[in-house]
Coordinates of C-alpha atoms in Angstrom, one line a residue:
Chain A
X30 CA 0.1 -0.1 0.0
X31 CA 1.1 3.7 -0.6
X32 CA 0.6 5.1 2.9
X33 CA 0.9 8.7 4.1
X34 CA 2.1 8.6 7.6
X35 CA 1.4 11.8 9.9
X36 CA 3.8 11.5 12.9
X37 CA 2.7 13.4 16.0
X38 CA 5.0 15.7 17.9
X39 CA 5.9 13.0 20.4
X40 CA 7.5 11.1 17.7
X41 CA 10.3 13.7 17.5
X42 CA 10.2 15.5 21.0
X43 CA 8.7 13.7 24.0
X44 CA 6.5 15.8 26.4
X45 CA 8.6 17.4 29.1
X46 CA 12.1 16.9 27.2
X47 CA 14.4 19.8 27.1
X48 CA 14.8 19.4 23.4
X49 CA 18.5 19.0 22.9
X50 CA 19.5 17.7 19.6
X51 CA 20.5 14.4 21.1
X52 CA 17.1 13.8 22.4
X53 CA 15.3 14.6 19.4
X54 CA 17.8 12.5 17.4
X55 CA 17.1 9.5 19.8
X56 CA 13.4 9.8 19.7
X57 CA 13.4 10.1 15.9
X58 CA 15.8 7.1 15.9
X59 CA 13.0 4.9 17.8
X60 CA 10.3 6.2 15.6
X61 CA 12.2 5.5 12.5
X62 CA 12.7 1.7 13.8
X63 CA 8.7 1.4 13.7
X64 CA 8.6 3.1 10.4
X65 CA 11.1 0.7 8.9
X66 CA 8.7 -2.2 10.0
X67 CA 6.3 -0.7 7.7
X68 CA 8.8 -0.5 4.7
X69 CA 9.7 -4.1 5.4
X70 CA 6.1 -5.1 5.1
X71 CA 6.3 -3.6 1.6
X72 CA 4.5 -0.4 2.2
X73 CA 5.5 2.8 0.2
X74 CA 5.7 5.7 2.7
X75 CA 5.2 9.4 2.4
X76 CA 5.9 11.0 5.7
X77 CA 4.7 14.2 7.5
X78 CA 5.2 15.5 10.9
X79 CA 4.4 18.2 13.6
X80 CA 6.6 21.0 14.5
X81 CA 5.1 23.1 17.2
X82 CA 7.8 22.7 20.0
X83 CA 10.5 23.4 17.5
X84 CA 8.9 26.5 16.2
X85 CA 8.2 27.7 19.8
X86 CA 11.9 27.3 20.6
X87 CA 12.9 29.4 17.5
X88 CA 10.4 32.1 18.7
X89 CA 12.0 32.0 22.2
X90 CA 15.5 32.5 20.5
X91 CA 14.4 35.2 18.3
X92 CA 12.9 37.2 21.2
X93 CA 16.2 36.8 23.3
X94 CA 18.3 38.2 20.3
X95 CA 15.7 40.7 19.1
X96 CA 18.2 43.5 19.7
X97 CA 20.9 41.9 17.7
X98 CA 19.1 40.1 14.9
X99 CA 15.9 40.7 12.9
X100 CA 13.2 38.2 13.8
X101 CA 11.9 36.0 10.9
X102 CA 8.2 35.6 10.3
X103 CA 6.4 32.5 11.4
X104 CA 6.2 31.1 7.8
X105 CA 10.0 31.2 7.5
X106 CA 10.4 29.6 11.0
X107 CA 8.3 26.7 9.8
X108 CA 10.4 26.2 6.8
X109 CA 13.5 26.2 9.2
X110 CA 11.9 23.4 11.2
X111 CA 11.0 21.4 7.8
X112 CA 14.8 21.6 7.1
X113 CA 15.9 20.4 10.5
X114 CA 13.3 17.8 11.4
X115 CA 13.2 16.6 7.8
X116 CA 17.1 15.9 8.0
X117 CA 16.7 14.1 11.3
X118 CA 13.9 11.9 9.8
X119 CA 15.8 11.3 6.5
X120 CA 19.1 10.5 8.4
X121 CA 17.6 8.2 11.0
X122 CA 15.3 6.4 8.7
X123 CA 18.1 6.1 6.1
X124 CA 20.3 4.5 8.9
X125 CA 17.6 2.0 10.0
X126 CA 16.8 1.0 6.4
X127 CA 20.5 0.4 5.6
X128 CA 21.0 -1.4 8.9
X129 CA 18.1 -3.8 7.8
X130 CA 19.6 -4.1 4.2
X131 CA 16.9 -2.0 2.7
X132 CA 18.4 0.4 0.4
X133 CA 15.7 3.0 -0.2
X134 CA 16.4 6.7 -0.7
X135 CA 14.7 9.1 1.8
X136 CA 14.5 12.9 1.3
X137 CA 12.8 15.9 2.5
X138 CA 10.9 18.4 0.3
X139 CA 10.4 21.8 1.7
X140 CA 6.6 22.4 1.2
X141 CA 4.5 25.4 0.7
X142 CA 0.7 24.9 1.3
X143 CA -1.7 27.2 -0.4
X144 CA -4.4 28.9 1.9
X145 CA -7.1 31.4 0.9
X146 CA -6.0 34.9 2.3
X147 CA -9.7 35.3 3.0
X148 CA -10.2 32.2 5.0
X149 CA -12.6 33.2 7.8
X150 CA -9.9 31.7 10.2
X151 CA -7.9 35.0 9.7
X152 CA -10.9 36.8 11.4
X153 CA -10.5 34.7 14.7
X154 CA -6.9 33.8 15.2
X155 CA -7.0 31.1 18.0
X156 CA -3.8 28.8 17.6
X157 CA -1.4 29.9 20.2
X158 CA 2.4 30.0 19.3
X159 CA 5.7 30.8 21.0
X160 CA 6.5 31.9 24.5
X161 CA 4.3 33.4 27.3
X162 CA 4.6 37.1 28.1
X163 CA 4.0 39.0 31.3
X164 CA 2.0 41.9 30.9
X165 CA 4.8 44.2 31.6
X166 CA 7.0 42.5 29.3
X167 CA 4.6 42.8 26.5
X168 CA 3.9 46.4 27.3
X169 CA 7.7 47.1 27.1
X170 CA 8.2 45.1 23.8
X171 CA 5.2 46.6 22.0
X172 CA 5.2 50.0 23.5
X173 CA 1.4 49.9 24.0
X174 CA -0.8 49.5 26.9
X175 CA -2.4 46.4 28.0
X176 CA -6.0 46.4 26.8
X177 CA -9.0 45.9 29.1
X178 CA -10.2 42.7 27.0
X179 CA -8.7 39.4 26.3
X180 CA -7.0 40.4 22.9
X181 CA -4.1 42.6 22.4
X182 CA -3.5 43.6 18.8
X183 CA 0.0 45.1 18.0
X184 CA 0.5 45.6 14.1
X185 CA -0.1 42.4 12.4
X186 CA 0.2 40.3 15.6
X187 CA -2.6 39.4 18.0
X188 CA -1.9 38.2 21.6
X189 CA -4.5 36.5 23.8
X190 CA -4.7 36.4 27.6
X191 CA -4.0 33.0 28.9
X192 CA -3.9 31.2 32.3
X193 CA -2.2 33.1 35.1
X194 CA -2.6 36.6 33.5
X195 CA 0.1 35.8 30.8
X196 CA -0.2 36.6 27.3
X197 CA 0.5 34.5 24.3
X198 CA 0.5 35.1 20.5
X199 CA -2.3 33.5 18.6
X200 CA -2.4 33.0 14.8
X201 CA -5.1 31.8 12.3
X202 CA -5.3 28.1 11.2
X203 CA -6.8 28.3 7.8
X204 CA -7.6 25.3 5.5
X205 CA -5.0 23.9 3.3
X206 CA -6.1 24.0 -0.3
X207 CA -3.2 22.7 -2.3
X208 CA 0.3 21.7 -2.0
X209 CA 2.5 23.7 -4.3
X210 CA 5.1 20.9 -4.7
X211 CA 2.8 18.2 -5.3
X212 CA 4.2 17.5 -8.7
X213 CA 7.7 17.1 -7.3
X214 CA 6.4 14.9 -4.5
X215 CA 4.6 12.7 -6.9
X216 CA 7.9 12.4 -9.0
X217 CA 9.7 11.2 -6.1
X218 CA 7.1 8.7 -4.8
X219 CA 6.8 7.4 -8.3
X220 CA 10.7 6.9 -8.4
X221 CA 10.5 4.9 -5.2
X222 CA 11.8 7.6 -3.0
X223 CA 10.4 7.8 0.6
X224 CA 9.4 11.4 0.9
X225 CA 9.2 13.6 4.0
X226 CA 7.1 16.7 3.3
X227 CA 4.7 19.3 4.5
X228 CA 6.2 19.2 7.9
X229 CA 4.2 21.3 10.6
X230 CA 1.3 21.3 8.0
X231 CA 3.6 22.9 5.5
X232 CA 4.5 26.6 5.1
X233 CA 1.3 28.6 4.6
X234 CA 1.4 30.7 1.4
X235 CA -1.3 32.7 -0.2
X236 CA -1.8 34.3 -3.8
X237 CA -1.4 38.0 -4.2
X238 CA -2.1 38.4 -7.7
X239 CA -0.4 35.5 -9.4
X240 CA 2.4 35.5 -7.0
X241 CA 2.7 33.4 -3.8
X242 CA 3.7 35.0 -0.5
X243 CA 4.2 33.5 2.9
X244 CA 1.4 34.0 5.6
X245 CA 1.8 34.1 9.2
X246 CA -0.4 31.3 10.2
X247 CA -0.4 27.6 11.3
X248 CA -1.9 24.9 9.1
X249 CA -3.0 21.8 11.1
X250 CA -0.8 19.0 10.2
X251 CA -3.7 16.4 10.0
X252 CA -5.6 18.4 7.7
X253 CA -2.6 18.8 5.3
X254 CA -1.8 15.1 5.7
X255 CA -5.5 14.3 4.5
X256 CA -4.8 16.6 1.4
X257 CA -1.4 15.1 0.8
X258 CA -3.1 11.6 0.9
X259 CA -5.4 12.6 -2.0
X260 CA -2.7 14.5 -4.0
X261 CA -0.3 11.4 -4.0
X262 CA -3.0 9.0 -4.6
X263 CA -2.3 7.0 -1.5
X264 CA -4.2 4.0 -0.4
X265 CA -4.2 5.1 3.3
X266 CA -3.5 7.7 5.8
X267 CA -2.0 6.5 9.0
X268 CA -2.2 9.2 11.9
X269 CA 0.1 8.3 14.7
X270 CA -0.4 9.9 18.1
X271 CA -0.2 9.1 21.8
X272 CA -3.0 6.7 22.1
X273 CA -3.5 3.4 20.4
X274 CA -7.1 4.2 19.4
X275 CA -9.7 7.0 19.4
X276 CA -11.9 6.8 22.5
X277 CA -15.5 7.5 23.2
X278 CA -16.5 9.2 26.6
X279 CA -12.7 9.9 27.1
X280 CA -11.7 10.4 30.7
X281 CA -15.3 9.1 31.9
X282 CA -16.0 5.7 33.4
X283 CA -17.6 4.7 30.0
X284 CA -14.4 5.4 28.1
X285 CA -13.9 2.7 25.4
X286 CA -11.8 2.5 22.3
X287 CA -13.6 2.7 18.7
X288 CA -12.4 0.0 16.3
X289 CA -14.2 1.3 13.2
X290 CA -16.0 4.5 12.3
X291 CA -17.8 5.6 9.1
X292 CA -17.1 9.0 7.9
X293 CA -20.8 10.0 8.6
X294 CA -20.5 8.7 12.2
X295 CA -17.2 10.6 12.8
X296 CA -18.8 13.8 11.7
X297 CA -21.9 13.1 13.8
X298 CA -19.5 12.7 16.9
X299 CA -17.5 15.8 16.0
X300 CA -20.5 17.9 15.7
X301 CA -21.6 16.6 19.1
X302 CA -18.2 17.9 20.5
X303 CA -17.0 14.2 21.5
X304 CA -13.4 15.1 20.5
X305 CA -11.5 18.2 21.9
X306 CA -10.6 20.7 19.1
X307 CA -7.0 21.1 19.9
X308 CA -6.0 17.4 19.9
X309 CA -8.3 14.5 18.7
X310 CA -10.7 16.5 16.8
X311 CA -8.5 17.5 13.7
X312 CA -7.3 14.1 13.5
X313 CA -10.8 12.4 13.5
X314 CA -11.9 15.1 11.0
X315 CA -9.0 14.5 8.6
X316 CA -9.4 10.7 8.8
X317 CA -13.1 11.0 8.1
X318 CA -12.3 13.2 4.9
X319 CA -10.0 10.6 3.7
X320 CA -12.2 7.8 4.2
X321 CA -15.1 9.7 2.5
X322 CA -13.0 9.9 -0.6
X323 CA -12.6 6.2 -0.6
X324 CA -9.2 5.6 1.0
X325 CA -8.5 4.1 4.4
X326 CA -7.4 6.1 7.4
X327 CA -6.4 4.8 10.6
X328 CA -5.5 6.6 13.8
X329 CA -3.3 4.7 16.3
X330 CA 0.2 5.1 18.1
X331 CA 3.6 4.6 16.8
X332 CA 4.2 1.3 18.6
X333 CA 0.9 -0.1 17.0
X334 CA 1.7 1.4 13.4
X335 CA 2.2 -2.1 11.6
X336 CA -0.7 -3.6 13.5
X337 CA -2.9 -0.6 12.7
X338 CA -2.2 -0.8 8.8
X339 CA -2.9 -4.6 9.0
X340 CA -6.3 -3.8 10.6
X341 CA -5.3 -5.4 14.0
X342 CA -5.1 -2.1 16.0
X343 CA -6.2 1.5 16.1
X344 CA -9.4 3.2 14.9
X345 CA -10.1 2.6 11.3
X346 CA -12.2 4.9 9.1
X347 CA -13.8 3.4 6.0
X348 CA -16.6 4.3 3.8
X349 CA -19.5 2.0 4.1
Chain B
X22 CA 22.0 22.9 -21.3
X23 CA 21.8 21.2 -18.0
X24 CA 23.3 23.8 -15.5
X25 CA 24.2 23.8 -11.9
X26 CA 24.1 27.5 -10.5
X27 CA 25.9 28.3 -7.4
X28 CA 24.6 31.5 -6.0
X29 CA 26.9 33.6 -3.8
X30 CA 25.8 35.0 -0.5
X31 CA 25.0 38.4 -2.1
X32 CA 22.3 36.9 -4.2
X33 CA 20.3 36.4 -1.0
X34 CA 21.6 38.9 1.5
X35 CA 23.4 41.9 0.6
X36 CA 26.5 42.9 2.5
X37 CA 25.8 45.3 5.2
X38 CA 22.0 44.5 5.2
X39 CA 20.4 43.9 8.5
X40 CA 18.9 40.8 7.2
X41 CA 15.3 41.1 7.6
X42 CA 13.0 38.6 5.9
X43 CA 11.7 41.4 3.5
X44 CA 15.3 42.3 2.5
X45 CA 16.3 38.7 1.9
X46 CA 13.0 38.2 -0.1
X47 CA 13.6 41.2 -2.2
X48 CA 17.2 40.2 -2.9
X49 CA 16.2 36.7 -3.8
X50 CA 13.4 38.0 -6.1
X51 CA 15.7 40.0 -8.0
X52 CA 18.2 37.0 -8.3
X53 CA 15.3 35.0 -9.6
X54 CA 14.6 37.4 -12.3
X55 CA 18.0 36.6 -13.7
X56 CA 17.7 32.8 -13.2
X57 CA 14.4 33.0 -15.0
X58 CA 16.2 34.4 -18.1
X59 CA 18.3 31.2 -17.9
X60 CA 15.2 28.9 -17.9
X61 CA 13.6 31.1 -20.7
X62 CA 16.7 30.5 -22.9
X63 CA 16.1 26.7 -22.4
X64 CA 18.4 25.8 -19.7
X65 CA 17.7 23.2 -17.1
X66 CA 18.6 24.5 -13.7
X67 CA 19.9 22.9 -10.4
X68 CA 20.5 25.6 -7.9
X69 CA 22.7 25.8 -4.8
X70 CA 23.5 28.7 -2.6
X71 CA 25.7 30.0 0.4
X72 CA 24.3 30.3 4.0
X73 CA 27.0 31.8 6.0
X74 CA 25.3 35.0 7.2
X75 CA 22.0 33.0 8.1
X76 CA 23.8 30.5 10.1
X77 CA 25.7 33.3 11.8
X78 CA 22.4 34.9 12.8
X79 CA 21.0 31.6 14.1
X80 CA 24.2 31.3 16.2
X81 CA 23.7 34.7 17.7
X82 CA 20.0 33.8 18.5
X83 CA 21.1 30.5 20.1
X84 CA 23.6 32.4 22.2
X85 CA 21.1 34.9 23.5
X86 CA 18.6 32.3 24.4
X87 CA 21.1 29.7 25.8
X88 CA 19.6 29.9 29.2
X89 CA 16.2 29.0 27.9
X90 CA 16.5 26.7 25.0
X91 CA 19.0 24.0 24.1
X92 CA 21.4 25.1 21.3
X93 CA 21.4 23.0 18.2
X94 CA 24.6 21.8 16.6
X95 CA 25.9 23.5 13.4
X96 CA 24.9 20.7 11.2
X97 CA 21.4 21.0 12.1
X98 CA 21.6 24.8 11.8
X99 CA 22.6 24.4 8.3
X100 CA 19.5 22.2 7.8
X101 CA 17.4 25.1 9.2
X102 CA 18.9 27.5 6.6
X103 CA 18.4 24.9 3.7
X104 CA 14.7 25.1 4.6
X105 CA 14.2 28.8 4.8
X106 CA 16.6 30.0 1.9
X107 CA 15.2 26.9 -0.2
X108 CA 11.6 28.1 0.4
X109 CA 12.6 31.7 -0.4
X110 CA 14.2 30.6 -3.6
X111 CA 11.5 28.3 -4.7
X112 CA 8.8 30.7 -3.9
X113 CA 10.3 33.6 -5.7
X114 CA 11.5 31.6 -8.9
X115 CA 8.1 30.2 -8.9
X116 CA 6.4 33.4 -9.0
X117 CA 8.9 34.9 -11.6
X118 CA 8.3 31.7 -13.9
X119 CA 4.6 32.0 -13.5
X120 CA 4.7 35.6 -14.3
X121 CA 6.4 34.9 -17.5
X122 CA 4.2 32.0 -18.4
X123 CA 6.7 29.3 -17.7
X124 CA 5.0 26.6 -15.6
X125 CA 7.9 24.7 -14.1
X126 CA 7.9 23.2 -10.7
X127 CA 10.6 24.3 -8.3
X128 CA 11.5 22.5 -5.0
X129 CA 14.1 22.2 -2.3
X130 CA 15.6 19.0 -1.3
X131 CA 17.3 19.1 2.2
X132 CA 20.7 17.6 1.4
X133 CA 23.3 15.6 3.5
X134 CA 26.9 15.7 2.1
X135 CA 29.3 12.9 3.2
X136 CA 32.7 13.8 4.5
X137 CA 35.6 11.7 5.9
X138 CA 35.5 11.7 9.7
X139 CA 39.3 11.5 9.3
X140 CA 39.6 14.3 6.8
X141 CA 42.8 16.1 7.7
X142 CA 40.7 19.4 7.9
X143 CA 39.4 18.2 11.3
X144 CA 43.1 18.5 12.7
X145 CA 43.3 22.3 11.8
X146 CA 39.8 24.0 11.9
X147 CA 40.0 27.4 10.3
X148 CA 36.5 28.4 9.1
X149 CA 35.2 31.0 11.3
X150 CA 31.3 30.8 12.2
X151 CA 29.1 32.8 14.4
X152 CA 29.4 35.8 16.5
X153 CA 32.6 37.3 18.1
X154 CA 33.1 37.0 21.9
X155 CA 35.1 39.1 24.2
X156 CA 37.5 37.2 26.4
X157 CA 35.5 38.0 29.5
X158 CA 32.4 36.8 27.8
X159 CA 34.0 33.5 26.6
X160 CA 35.6 32.9 30.0
X161 CA 32.1 33.3 31.6
X162 CA 30.3 31.0 28.9
X163 CA 32.9 28.4 29.0
X164 CA 33.9 28.4 32.6
X165 CA 37.6 28.2 31.5
X166 CA 40.4 30.7 31.5
X167 CA 41.7 32.3 28.4
X168 CA 44.9 30.4 27.1
X169 CA 48.2 32.1 26.2
X170 CA 47.9 31.1 22.6
X171 CA 45.7 31.9 19.7
X172 CA 43.4 28.8 20.1
X173 CA 40.8 28.1 23.0
X174 CA 39.4 24.6 22.9
X175 CA 36.3 23.9 25.0
X176 CA 35.0 20.4 24.6
X177 CA 34.3 19.9 21.0
X178 CA 34.5 23.6 20.1
X179 CA 37.5 25.4 19.1
X180 CA 37.8 29.4 19.2
X181 CA 40.5 31.4 17.6
X182 CA 41.9 34.8 18.6
X183 CA 40.9 37.3 15.8
X184 CA 41.1 41.0 15.2
X185 CA 40.7 43.4 18.3
X186 CA 41.4 40.7 20.8
X187 CA 38.0 39.1 20.1
X188 CA 37.5 35.4 19.8
X189 CA 35.6 33.5 17.2
X190 CA 34.6 29.8 16.8
X191 CA 36.5 28.1 14.0
X192 CA 35.3 24.6 12.4
X193 CA 36.8 22.3 9.8
X194 CA 36.0 22.6 6.1
X195 CA 36.3 19.0 5.0
X196 CA 36.1 17.8 1.3
X197 CA 32.7 16.7 0.1
X198 CA 32.8 13.1 -1.0
X199 CA 29.0 12.2 -1.9
X200 CA 25.6 13.7 -1.9
X201 CA 23.4 11.4 0.0
X202 CA 20.2 12.4 -1.8
X203 CA 21.8 12.1 -5.3
X204 CA 19.2 9.5 -6.5
X205 CA 16.2 11.8 -5.5
X206 CA 17.9 14.9 -7.0
X207 CA 18.4 13.0 -10.2
X208 CA 14.8 11.8 -10.3
X209 CA 13.5 15.4 -9.7
X210 CA 15.8 16.8 -12.5
X211 CA 14.8 14.1 -14.8
X212 CA 11.1 14.9 -14.2
X213 CA 11.7 18.4 -15.2
X214 CA 11.8 19.9 -11.7
X215 CA 14.1 22.8 -10.9
X216 CA 15.7 21.6 -7.8
X217 CA 17.2 23.7 -5.0
X218 CA 19.9 21.6 -3.0
X219 CA 23.0 21.4 -0.9
X220 CA 22.5 24.8 0.4
X221 CA 25.3 26.0 2.2
X222 CA 27.5 23.2 0.8
X223 CA 25.1 20.8 2.3
X224 CA 24.7 19.4 5.9
X225 CA 28.0 17.6 6.7
X226 CA 27.6 13.9 7.6
X227 CA 30.0 11.2 8.3
X228 CA 29.8 7.5 8.6
X229 CA 29.9 6.0 12.1
X230 CA 29.8 2.2 11.1
X231 CA 27.1 2.0 8.6
X232 CA 25.2 4.9 10.1
X233 CA 25.3 8.6 9.1
X234 CA 25.7 11.2 11.8
X235 CA 25.8 15.0 11.6
X236 CA 29.2 16.6 11.9
X237 CA 29.9 20.1 13.1
X238 CA 31.8 21.5 10.1
X239 CA 31.2 23.8 7.1
X240 CA 31.7 22.5 3.6
X241 CA 32.6 24.9 0.8
X242 CA 29.6 25.3 -1.2
X243 CA 31.5 25.7 -4.5
X244 CA 33.2 22.4 -3.8
X245 CA 29.8 20.7 -3.3
X246 CA 28.7 22.6 -6.4
X247 CA 31.5 20.9 -8.5
X248 CA 30.5 17.5 -6.9
X249 CA 26.7 18.2 -7.6
X250 CA 27.6 18.9 -11.3
X251 CA 29.3 15.6 -11.9
X252 CA 26.5 13.6 -9.9
X253 CA 23.5 15.2 -11.8
X254 CA 25.6 14.8 -14.9
X255 CA 25.4 18.6 -15.8
X256 CA 26.9 20.1 -18.8
X257 CA 28.0 23.3 -16.9
X258 CA 28.7 24.9 -13.5
X259 CA 27.9 28.5 -13.3
X260 CA 29.4 30.1 -10.2
X261 CA 27.9 33.5 -9.5
X262 CA 29.8 35.9 -7.4
X263 CA 30.3 39.7 -6.9
X264 CA 32.6 40.3 -9.8
X265 CA 31.8 39.6 -13.6
X266 CA 35.0 37.7 -14.0
X267 CA 38.1 36.2 -12.2
X268 CA 40.9 38.8 -12.2
X269 CA 44.7 38.5 -12.4
X270 CA 46.7 40.8 -10.1
X271 CA 43.5 41.6 -8.2
X272 CA 43.9 45.1 -6.5
X273 CA 47.2 45.9 -8.4
X274 CA 47.7 48.3 -11.4
X275 CA 48.1 45.3 -13.5
X276 CA 44.7 43.8 -12.7
X277 CA 42.9 42.4 -15.6
X278 CA 39.9 39.9 -16.1
X279 CA 40.7 36.5 -17.4
X280 CA 38.4 35.3 -20.3
X281 CA 39.5 31.5 -20.4
X282 CA 41.5 29.3 -18.3
X283 CA 42.6 25.7 -18.7
X284 CA 42.3 23.4 -15.5
X285 CA 46.1 23.1 -15.6
X286 CA 46.6 26.9 -15.7
X287 CA 44.1 27.4 -12.9
X288 CA 45.8 25.0 -10.7
X289 CA 49.2 26.8 -11.4
X290 CA 47.7 30.1 -10.4
X291 CA 46.1 28.5 -7.3
X292 CA 49.5 27.0 -6.3
X293 CA 51.0 30.5 -6.8
X294 CA 48.6 31.9 -4.3
X295 CA 47.0 34.1 -7.0
X296 CA 43.5 33.8 -5.5
X297 CA 42.6 34.3 -1.8
X298 CA 41.7 31.1 0.2
X299 CA 38.5 32.7 1.5
X300 CA 37.0 33.9 -1.5
X301 CA 38.1 33.4 -5.2
X302 CA 40.3 30.4 -4.3
X303 CA 37.6 27.7 -3.9
X304 CA 35.6 29.0 -6.7
X305 CA 38.5 28.7 -9.2
X306 CA 39.4 25.4 -7.7
X307 CA 35.8 24.0 -8.0
X308 CA 35.7 25.3 -11.6
X309 CA 38.9 23.8 -12.6
X310 CA 37.7 20.4 -11.3
X311 CA 34.7 20.5 -13.3
X312 CA 36.5 21.5 -16.4
X313 CA 39.0 18.8 -16.0
X314 CA 36.1 16.2 -16.0
X315 CA 35.1 17.6 -19.4
X316 CA 32.2 19.9 -18.4
X317 CA 32.2 23.7 -18.7
X318 CA 32.7 26.0 -15.8
X319 CA 32.1 29.7 -15.7
X320 CA 32.6 32.2 -13.0
X321 CA 30.7 35.4 -13.4
X322 CA 28.1 37.7 -11.5
X323 CA 24.5 37.2 -11.4
X324 CA 23.8 40.4 -13.7
X325 CA 26.0 38.6 -16.4
X326 CA 24.6 35.0 -15.9
X327 CA 23.0 34.6 -19.3
X328 CA 25.9 36.1 -21.0
X329 CA 28.3 34.0 -19.2
X330 CA 26.6 30.7 -20.2
X331 CA 26.5 32.1 -23.9
X332 CA 30.4 32.7 -23.7
X333 CA 30.0 36.3 -23.8
X334 CA 31.1 37.2 -20.1
X335 CA 32.7 35.8 -17.1
X336 CA 35.8 33.5 -16.9
X337 CA 35.4 30.2 -18.8
X338 CA 37.2 27.0 -17.6
X339 CA 37.5 24.4 -20.5
X340 CA 39.7 21.5 -20.8
X341 CA 41.9 22.0 -23.8

């Protein structure tokens, strides 16, 4: 099968870790051992991954050096993490494949994802990025006074009051419409190259006339993964996260894993607010979209990846 | 012709510029107008570029946030700049091509370049990277006392005393031996995709057993460009720099441009110390290598790129 694998953030940087290069490399290495099992089974992989913690760290570094070096916008920071996390994946997956006698090329394609500059998400930015600021600090940095409400707009940036009276920047999370490098990605996949792409949901770009320009936003990586599944004509999307399956009644005494879900039932549960917007919601939504178009989608954990593709683990989304 | 184009740092960030995202994008845009002329003439392009100023800025940011966020090693910073500069090039070149009705895909492949862990360059690191440190600052950061000599070794890092009693980190500049993503790059080039790769000379990796691991070093981008020319079986290498041609007696009353040079004559002039090691030397050396293998190499400026490929400008290296 041709499979798009969407790796959760935990596959690169475990929660609570400091995030040194060695930690990230070792975590990626162990993820790549699981991925190599999939290659060994005969699957053709296209990989995508999250980048939230890494972009957050770049934003902290930019803040610390703001008096010395111009800060880069969020879209270019995303491209930086695509380079760094991409090379970790291609290096460690290449090593693991070679160790098992599987000589398969692995590359990373830096990916731009088209969004609509008029996407309604831009009217209500809600995705938090980067460090927390105290009110005093943000007053000093922005040379403006703290507003009475929950939102603090400075130029193009919007900050939202979060827990503990701190502030955090929020950006829009628009819908991905197209992958600008799809032709090249298809050429690579067709040539038998394992391709890492659209890291962090891809770098958001919008059309200004006929020209593309970067946009400061964050595209949900699972939504982009669903689009990628369609554009590379994959047979399956495998969303790997912290839990082995989607659960109903999560955190309640009635909690139970779901084995199979139709796109219709998934959408009903999403509409009922069964899955949280910030975590399982976008994954279920992406999986339902893929299934509605006739491909298979499975949500499971890295440890269960091979079983999930074989139908022995995870939550499977299939059109009836 | 299939042409590898090696863009000098000035094609992305002009000397003396602060280096904001807008400045870099605008400089890249104007470089891409020249590159589009080459595509319009019918040439097939593979692009590579420098990354020195950008890595320097990341090192400054890492220093400023060292108490908050773990610093990444030089190899991963190089990968970050490949992502960021690659996307600027693919975006702006894509825009310019589209504006002229040339629909050609452009992508960036994050590139690892193999070096020998025992390359003699590692015994005498001499390539300065990152910010300048005062003696007091470096004593504080490294918790060691300043040595009597010119070199200050702290763990894996070596600092060298430079002008003004300041210190700067120096790293090795080993020979590039192979491009790990060559198969994928060839597949892309064969599919008509304009490919940006090996930015900053590529991310240096060395073998440890059968596994690749990143190495803190800087590979000369023109040397890697020469290797790339061979691996993609290009007809020509075009090295674009600040001057329209290589000059003999540079800075003397006898200064004059060179129209054509054989690999043998180039090597003689290099051995005589005619070209400075830090600037024109590696370009002439890379061009001579390419010419000695039967391809054409030209050194010229961005403004003269099309003329240089047509034999009307620049210094041309051809085997007799």
